[in-house]
Amino acid sequence: MAQKIITEPLTKTNFQDFGEVIDTGGDPDMLINQGVCERYHDRAKIDVGPDGKVGLSLFNSEPRSLPLVLKMMERHPDGSQAFIPMSTNGFLVIVANDKNNKPGAPKAFVSAPGQAINFFKGTWHGVLTPLSEPGLFAVIDRIGKSQNLEEFFFEVPYIVDTV
Amino acid sequence: MAQKIITEPLTKTNFQDFGEVIDTGGDPDMLINQGVCERYHDRAKIDVGPDGKVGLSLFNSEPRSLPLVLKMMERHPDGSQAFIPMSTNGFLVIVANDKNNKPGAPKAFVSAPGQAINFFKGTWHGVLTPLSEPGLFAVIDRIGKSQNLEEFFFEVPYIVDTV
């Protein structure tokens, strides 16, 4: 029988093994533009490896709804990947620690408005999963010649839900 | 007397001398995630110079309203700078060609929902100018040791307005 994963609110603490939560929590690093703009400076470890370049792409994804059947997770062995929502919608973030080159028990987080994330290089994660329209995100990741994608399909899918 | 600048809708064509408009216009470069997600791939010339690294920061800026008094423009001689709205609000983008190391006649554009921009290295531009709450943007620019900022204050400010 499918195991259930209950979603949690996304925080810097519960996400710290998987990547960065990029938001305006805490104090800004500086005030710019004659004091009218807060700068939260250099908040992600962007890592594209020695032979990659940093790319800015857009992902426009169909929203999903919960409960969600999680059949697959993926990772990018050669680079980090940031998902920046171009809306104020929260989205679903699924991650797992590595266990012998497979994803271990997944965790599922729902982001708050104004939160972006950056997965560390090699972190197992679910595909981009908006929960409402528009499913538009800017993505900062590695542009390079390697495949940079491993997928893992579960024998028994998980069910992700809020309760 | 102050000269008036009338805003225009932002398009790839009218912005092409200044940077890239990053949006979902035209066909996606690929379909990913079992066909549910469009990828508009590698749409910005991110340039941080030979000794810089690419950084991801957040800017949280007070919204402005039109008419706006444009007193100053700036440029970053050592790197490009991308403004990615983390909302579906359009924002104001002011740019100018260089004329003997000063900004020439400014142009003002209002973006549509879903448009991000990337200023080419060295392009004269106004500071980040949201027109409504939230004024939250992800910014992709150069992290490095140089100052990377030139400001130019007009003797007579311009007025930016819709008509």
CSV table of C-alpha atoms in Angstrom, one decimal:
chain,number,residue,atom,x,y,z
A,1,MET,CA,0.0,0.0,0.0
A,2,ALA,CA,1.2,3.4,-0.8
A,3,GLN,CA,2.9,5.3,2.0
A,4,LYS,CA,1.6,8.8,2.8
A,5,ILE,CA,3.8,11.9,3.0
A,6,ILE,CA,2.2,14.8,4.9
A,7,THR,CA,3.2,18.3,3.7
A,8,GLU,CA,4.9,20.8,6.1
A,9,PRO,CA,5.4,24.5,5.7
A,10,LEU,CA,8.8,25.3,4.1
A,11,THR,CA,11.4,26.8,6.4
A,12,LYS,CA,15.1,27.4,6.2
A,13,THR,CA,15.6,24.9,9.0
A,14,ASN,CA,13.7,22.0,7.6
A,15,PHE,CA,15.1,22.5,4.2
A,16,GLN,CA,18.8,23.0,5.2
A,17,ASP,CA,20.0,19.6,4.1
A,18,PHE,CA,18.6,20.0,0.7
A,19,GLY,CA,19.2,23.6,-0.3
A,20,GLU,CA,18.4,27.2,0.4
A,21,VAL,CA,15.1,28.9,1.1
A,22,ILE,CA,15.5,32.4,-0.4
A,23,ASP,CA,13.1,34.9,1.2
A,24,THR,CA,13.0,38.2,3.1
A,25,GLY,CA,13.0,36.6,6.5
A,26,GLY,CA,15.4,38.4,8.9
A,27,ASP,CA,17.2,41.6,8.2
A,28,PRO,CA,18.2,42.7,4.7
A,29,ASP,CA,22.0,42.8,4.1
A,30,MET,CA,21.8,46.4,2.8
A,31,LEU,CA,19.5,49.2,1.9
A,32,ILE,CA,20.0,50.5,-1.6
A,33,ASN,CA,18.4,53.1,-4.0
A,34,GLN,CA,18.3,55.9,-1.5
A,35,GLY,CA,16.9,53.7,1.2
A,36,VAL,CA,13.7,52.5,-0.6
A,37,CYS,CA,14.9,49.0,-1.5
A,38,GLU,CA,16.1,46.2,0.7
A,39,ARG,CA,18.8,43.9,-0.7
A,40,TYR,CA,19.0,40.3,0.6
A,41,HIS,CA,22.4,39.7,-0.9
A,42,ASP,CA,23.8,36.6,-2.5
A,43,ARG,CA,21.5,34.1,-0.9
A,44,ALA,CA,22.2,30.9,-3.0
A,45,LYS,CA,25.1,28.6,-3.5
A,46,ILE,CA,24.9,28.5,-7.3
A,47,ASP,CA,27.1,25.7,-8.4
A,48,VAL,CA,27.4,24.7,-12.1
A,49,GLY,CA,30.6,22.7,-11.9
A,50,PRO,CA,33.9,23.6,-13.5
A,51,ASP,CA,32.7,23.4,-17.1
A,52,GLY,CA,29.2,24.7,-16.8
A,53,LYS,CA,27.7,28.1,-17.2
A,54,VAL,CA,24.8,29.6,-15.2
A,55,GLY,CA,21.6,29.9,-17.2
A,56,LEU,CA,18.3,31.7,-16.7
A,57,SER,CA,15.3,29.8,-18.1
A,58,LEU,CA,11.6,29.9,-17.6
A,59,PHE,CA,9.5,26.9,-16.7
A,60,ASN,CA,5.8,27.1,-17.3
A,61,SER,CA,4.2,24.1,-15.7
A,62,GLU,CA,0.6,22.8,-15.3
A,63,PRO,CA,-0.5,23.1,-11.7
A,64,ARG,CA,-1.2,19.9,-9.8
A,65,SER,CA,-3.5,19.4,-6.8
A,66,LEU,CA,-3.2,17.3,-3.6
A,67,PRO,CA,-3.4,14.5,-3.0
A,68,LEU,CA,-0.6,13.9,-5.5
A,69,VAL,CA,0.9,10.5,-6.5
A,70,LEU,CA,4.7,10.7,-6.4
A,71,LYS,CA,6.0,8.2,-8.9
A,72,MET,CA,9.4,9.6,-9.5
A,73,MET,CA,12.2,11.8,-8.2
A,74,GLU,CA,15.2,13.2,-10.0
A,75,ARG,CA,18.6,14.8,-9.3
A,76,HIS,CA,21.1,16.9,-11.2
A,77,PRO,CA,24.6,15.6,-10.4
A,78,ASP,CA,26.5,18.4,-12.0
A,79,GLY,CA,24.7,21.5,-10.7
A,80,SER,CA,22.4,23.3,-8.3
A,81,GLN,CA,18.9,24.4,-9.5
A,82,ALA,CA,16.9,27.3,-8.2
A,83,PHE,CA,13.1,27.7,-8.7
A,84,ILE,CA,11.9,31.3,-8.4
A,85,PRO,CA,8.1,31.7,-8.6
A,86,MET,CA,7.0,34.5,-10.8
A,87,SER,CA,3.8,34.8,-8.8
A,88,THR,CA,2.8,35.0,-5.1
A,89,ASN,CA,1.6,31.4,-5.1
A,90,GLY,CA,3.1,28.8,-2.9
A,91,PHE,CA,4.3,25.6,-4.5
A,92,LEU,CA,5.1,22.0,-3.6
A,93,VAL,CA,8.7,21.0,-2.9
A,94,ILE,CA,9.6,17.4,-2.5
A,95,VAL,CA,13.1,16.3,-1.5
A,96,ALA,CA,14.9,13.3,-0.2
A,97,ASN,CA,18.3,12.4,1.2
A,98,ASP,CA,20.3,10.0,-0.9
A,99,LYS,CA,20.5,6.4,0.2
A,100,ASN,CA,22.8,4.2,-1.8
A,101,ASN,CA,22.2,6.3,-5.0
A,102,LYS,CA,18.5,6.2,-4.6
A,103,PRO,CA,16.1,8.7,-2.9
A,104,GLY,CA,15.4,7.8,0.8
A,105,ALA,CA,12.1,8.7,2.4
A,106,PRO,CA,10.7,11.8,0.7
A,107,LYS,CA,9.7,15.0,2.6
A,108,ALA,CA,7.2,17.4,1.1
A,109,PHE,CA,7.0,21.1,1.8
A,110,VAL,CA,4.6,23.9,0.7
A,111,SER,CA,6.3,27.2,0.2
A,112,ALA,CA,4.9,30.5,1.4
A,113,PRO,CA,4.4,33.5,-0.9
A,114,GLY,CA,7.7,35.2,-1.5
A,115,GLN,CA,9.9,32.1,-1.1
A,116,ALA,CA,12.2,30.8,-3.8
A,117,ILE,CA,14.4,27.7,-3.4
A,118,ASN,CA,17.8,26.5,-4.6
A,119,PHE,CA,18.5,22.8,-4.5
A,120,PHE,CA,22.1,21.9,-3.7
A,121,LYS,CA,23.9,20.0,-6.5
A,122,GLY,CA,22.9,16.3,-6.5
A,123,THR,CA,19.8,16.7,-4.2
A,124,TRP,CA,16.9,14.3,-5.0
A,125,HIS,CA,13.8,16.3,-5.7
A,126,GLY,CA,10.4,16.1,-7.3
A,127,VAL,CA,9.8,17.9,-10.5
A,128,LEU,CA,8.6,21.5,-10.4
A,129,THR,CA,5.1,21.4,-8.9
A,130,PRO,CA,2.9,24.5,-8.8
A,131,LEU,CA,-0.4,24.2,-7.0
A,132,SER,CA,-2.2,27.0,-8.8
A,133,GLU,CA,-2.1,29.1,-11.9
A,134,PRO,CA,0.2,30.6,-13.1
A,135,GLY,CA,2.8,27.9,-12.9
A,136,LEU,CA,5.5,30.2,-14.1
A,137,PHE,CA,9.0,30.1,-12.6
A,138,ALA,CA,12.4,31.4,-13.4
A,139,VAL,CA,15.0,28.6,-13.1
A,140,ILE,CA,18.7,29.2,-12.5
A,141,ASP,CA,20.6,26.1,-13.4
A,142,ARG,CA,23.6,24.6,-15.2
A,143,ILE,CA,23.9,25.0,-18.9
A,144,GLY,CA,26.4,22.4,-20.1
A,145,LYS,CA,27.1,19.4,-22.3
A,146,SER,CA,26.6,16.6,-19.7
A,147,GLN,CA,23.2,14.9,-19.3
A,148,ASN,CA,23.0,16.2,-15.7
A,149,LEU,CA,19.8,14.3,-14.9
A,150,GLU,CA,19.2,11.1,-13.0
A,151,GLU,CA,15.6,9.8,-12.5
A,152,PHE,CA,14.4,7.3,-10.0
A,153,PHE,CA,11.0,5.6,-10.3
A,154,PHE,CA,9.6,4.1,-7.1
A,155,GLU,CA,8.3,0.6,-7.2
A,156,VAL,CA,5.4,1.7,-5.1
A,157,PRO,CA,4.5,5.4,-5.5
A,158,TYR,CA,4.0,7.7,-2.5
A,159,ILE,CA,0.9,9.8,-1.8
A,160,VAL,CA,1.5,13.4,-0.9
A,161,ASP,CA,-1.3,15.1,1.0
A,162,THR,CA,-1.9,17.8,3.5
A,163,VAL,CA,-3.4,15.4,6.2
B,1,MET,CA,11.4,72.7,-18.0
B,2,ALA,CA,11.4,69.0,-17.3
B,3,GLN,CA,11.2,66.8,-20.4
B,4,LYS,CA,8.5,64.2,-20.5
B,5,ILE,CA,9.0,60.5,-21.2
B,6,ILE,CA,5.9,58.5,-22.2
B,7,THR,CA,5.9,54.9,-21.2
B,8,GLU,CA,5.6,52.1,-23.8
B,9,PRO,CA,4.7,48.4,-23.4
B,10,LEU,CA,7.9,46.4,-23.0
B,11,THR,CA,8.7,44.1,-26.0
B,12,LYS,CA,11.7,42.1,-27.1
B,13,THR,CA,12.0,44.5,-30.1
B,14,ASN,CA,12.0,47.8,-28.3
B,15,PHE,CA,14.3,46.5,-25.6
B,16,GLN,CA,16.8,44.7,-27.8
B,17,ASP,CA,19.6,47.3,-27.5
B,18,PHE,CA,19.4,47.3,-23.7
B,19,GLY,CA,19.0,43.6,-22.8
B,20,GLU,CA,16.7,40.6,-23.0
B,21,VAL,CA,13.0,40.4,-22.2
B,22,ILE,CA,12.5,36.9,-20.8
B,23,ASP,CA,9.0,35.6,-21.2
B,24,THR,CA,6.9,32.8,-22.6
B,25,GLY,CA,6.3,34.5,-26.0
B,26,GLY,CA,6.9,32.1,-28.9
B,27,ASP,CA,7.4,28.4,-28.6
B,28,PRO,CA,9.1,26.7,-25.7
B,29,ASP,CA,12.5,25.2,-26.5
B,30,MET,CA,11.4,21.8,-25.0
B,31,LEU,CA,8.7,20.0,-23.1
B,32,ILE,CA,9.9,18.4,-19.9
B,33,ASN,CA,8.4,16.4,-16.9
B,34,GLN,CA,6.4,14.0,-19.1
B,35,GLY,CA,5.0,16.9,-21.2
B,36,VAL,CA,3.4,19.0,-18.4
B,37,CYS,CA,6.1,21.7,-18.3
B,38,GLU,CA,7.4,24.1,-21.0
B,39,ARG,CA,11.1,25.0,-20.8
B,40,TYR,CA,12.1,28.3,-22.3
B,41,HIS,CA,15.8,27.5,-22.2
B,42,ASP,CA,18.8,29.7,-21.4
B,43,ARG,CA,17.2,33.1,-22.3
B,44,ALA,CA,19.7,35.6,-20.8
B,45,LYS,CA,23.3,36.5,-21.5
B,46,ILE,CA,24.5,36.4,-17.9
B,47,ASP,CA,27.8,38.1,-17.9
B,48,VAL,CA,29.7,38.7,-14.6
B,49,GLY,CA,33.2,39.3,-16.1
B,50,PRO,CA,36.2,37.1,-15.8
B,51,ASP,CA,36.6,37.5,-12.0
B,52,GLY,CA,33.0,37.6,-10.8
B,53,LYS,CA,30.5,35.0,-9.8
B,54,VAL,CA,26.8,34.8,-10.5
B,55,GLY,CA,24.7,35.7,-7.4
B,56,LEU,CA,21.0,35.3,-6.6
B,57,SER,CA,19.7,38.1,-4.4
B,58,LEU,CA,16.2,39.4,-3.5
B,59,PHE,CA,15.3,43.1,-3.8
B,60,ASN,CA,12.2,44.3,-1.9
B,61,SER,CA,11.4,47.8,-3.1
B,62,GLU,CA,8.8,50.3,-2.3
B,63,PRO,CA,6.3,50.7,-5.2
B,64,ARG,CA,6.3,54.0,-7.0
B,65,SER,CA,3.5,55.7,-8.9
B,66,LEU,CA,3.4,57.7,-12.1
B,67,PRO,CA,4.1,60.4,-12.9
B,68,LEU,CA,7.6,59.7,-11.7
B,69,VAL,CA,10.5,62.2,-11.4
B,70,LEU,CA,13.6,60.6,-12.9
B,71,LYS,CA,16.6,62.2,-11.3
B,72,MET,CA,19.2,59.5,-11.7
B,73,MET,CA,20.3,56.6,-13.8
B,74,GLU,CA,23.0,54.0,-13.1
B,75,ARG,CA,25.0,51.3,-14.8
B,76,HIS,CA,27.0,48.3,-13.8
B,77,PRO,CA,30.2,48.3,-15.9
B,78,ASP,CA,31.3,44.8,-14.8
B,79,GLY,CA,28.2,42.7,-15.2
B,80,SER,CA,24.6,42.1,-16.5
B,81,GLN,CA,21.7,42.4,-14.1
B,82,ALA,CA,18.4,40.5,-14.3
B,83,PHE,CA,15.2,41.6,-12.5
B,84,ILE,CA,12.7,38.7,-12.1
B,85,PRO,CA,9.4,39.8,-10.5
B,86,MET,CA,8.1,37.4,-7.8
B,87,SER,CA,4.6,38.5,-8.6
B,88,THR,CA,2.4,38.9,-11.6
B,89,ASN,CA,2.7,42.7,-11.5
B,90,GLY,CA,4.2,44.7,-14.3
B,91,PHE,CA,7.0,47.1,-13.4
B,92,LEU,CA,8.7,50.2,-14.8
B,93,VAL,CA,11.9,49.8,-16.8
B,94,ILE,CA,13.9,52.9,-17.7
B,95,VAL,CA,16.9,52.6,-20.0
B,96,ALA,CA,19.2,54.8,-22.1
B,97,ASN,CA,21.9,54.4,-24.7
B,98,ASP,CA,25.3,55.7,-23.7
B,99,LYS,CA,26.3,59.1,-25.0
B,100,ASN,CA,29.9,60.0,-24.1
B,101,ASN,CA,29.8,58.1,-20.8
B,102,LYS,CA,26.4,59.7,-19.8
B,103,PRO,CA,22.9,58.4,-20.4
B,104,GLY,CA,21.3,59.7,-23.6
B,105,ALA,CA,17.6,60.3,-23.9
B,106,PRO,CA,15.8,57.8,-21.6
B,107,LYS,CA,13.1,55.4,-22.7
B,108,ALA,CA,10.5,54.0,-20.3
B,109,PHE,CA,8.8,50.7,-20.6
B,110,VAL,CA,6.1,49.0,-18.6
B,111,SER,CA,6.4,45.2,-18.4
B,112,ALA,CA,3.5,42.8,-18.8
B,113,PRO,CA,2.8,40.1,-16.2
B,114,GLY,CA,5.2,37.2,-16.7
B,115,GLN,CA,8.0,39.3,-18.1
B,116,ALA,CA,11.5,39.4,-16.6
B,117,ILE,CA,14.4,41.4,-17.9
B,118,ASN,CA,18.2,41.2,-18.1
B,119,PHE,CA,20.2,44.4,-18.7
B,120,PHE,CA,23.3,43.9,-20.7
B,121,LYS,CA,26.5,44.7,-19.0
B,122,GLY,CA,27.0,48.5,-18.9
B,123,THR,CA,23.5,49.5,-19.9
B,124,TRP,CA,22.2,52.7,-18.3
B,125,HIS,CA,19.0,52.1,-16.4
B,126,GLY,CA,16.8,53.4,-13.7
B,127,VAL,CA,16.7,51.7,-10.3
B,128,LEU,CA,14.3,48.8,-9.8
B,129,THR,CA,10.8,50.4,-9.9
B,130,PRO,CA,7.8,48.3,-9.0
B,131,LEU,CA,4.4,50.0,-9.5
B,132,SER,CA,2.4,48.0,-7.0
B,133,GLU,CA,2.8,45.8,-4.0
B,134,PRO,CA,4.6,43.4,-3.5
B,135,GLY,CA,7.8,45.0,-4.9
B,136,LEU,CA,9.7,41.7,-4.5
B,137,PHE,CA,12.2,40.6,-7.2
B,138,ALA,CA,14.9,38.0,-7.6
B,139,VAL,CA,18.0,39.7,-9.0
B,140,ILE,CA,20.8,37.8,-10.8
B,141,ASP,CA,23.9,39.9,-11.0
B,142,ARG,CA,27.6,40.0,-10.4
B,143,ILE,CA,29.1,39.2,-7.0
B,144,GLY,CA,32.7,40.6,-7.0
B,145,LYS,CA,35.1,42.9,-5.5
B,146,SER,CA,34.8,45.9,-7.9
B,147,GLN,CA,32.5,48.8,-7.2
B,148,ASN,CA,30.5,47.9,-10.3
B,149,LEU,CA,28.3,51.0,-10.1
B,150,GLU,CA,28.3,54.3,-11.9
B,151,GLU,CA,25.5,56.8,-11.1
B,152,PHE,CA,24.6,59.8,-13.2
B,153,PHE,CA,22.4,62.6,-11.9
B,154,PHE,CA,20.5,64.7,-14.4
B,155,GLU,CA,20.8,68.5,-14.2
B,156,VAL,CA,17.1,68.7,-15.0
B,157,PRO,CA,15.1,65.6,-14.0
B,158,TYR,CA,12.8,63.9,-16.5
B,159,ILE,CA,9.1,63.2,-15.8
B,160,VAL,CA,8.0,59.7,-16.7
B,161,ASP,CA,4.2,59.3,-17.3
B,162,THR,CA,1.7,57.2,-19.3
B,163,VAL,CA,0.5,60.1,-21.4
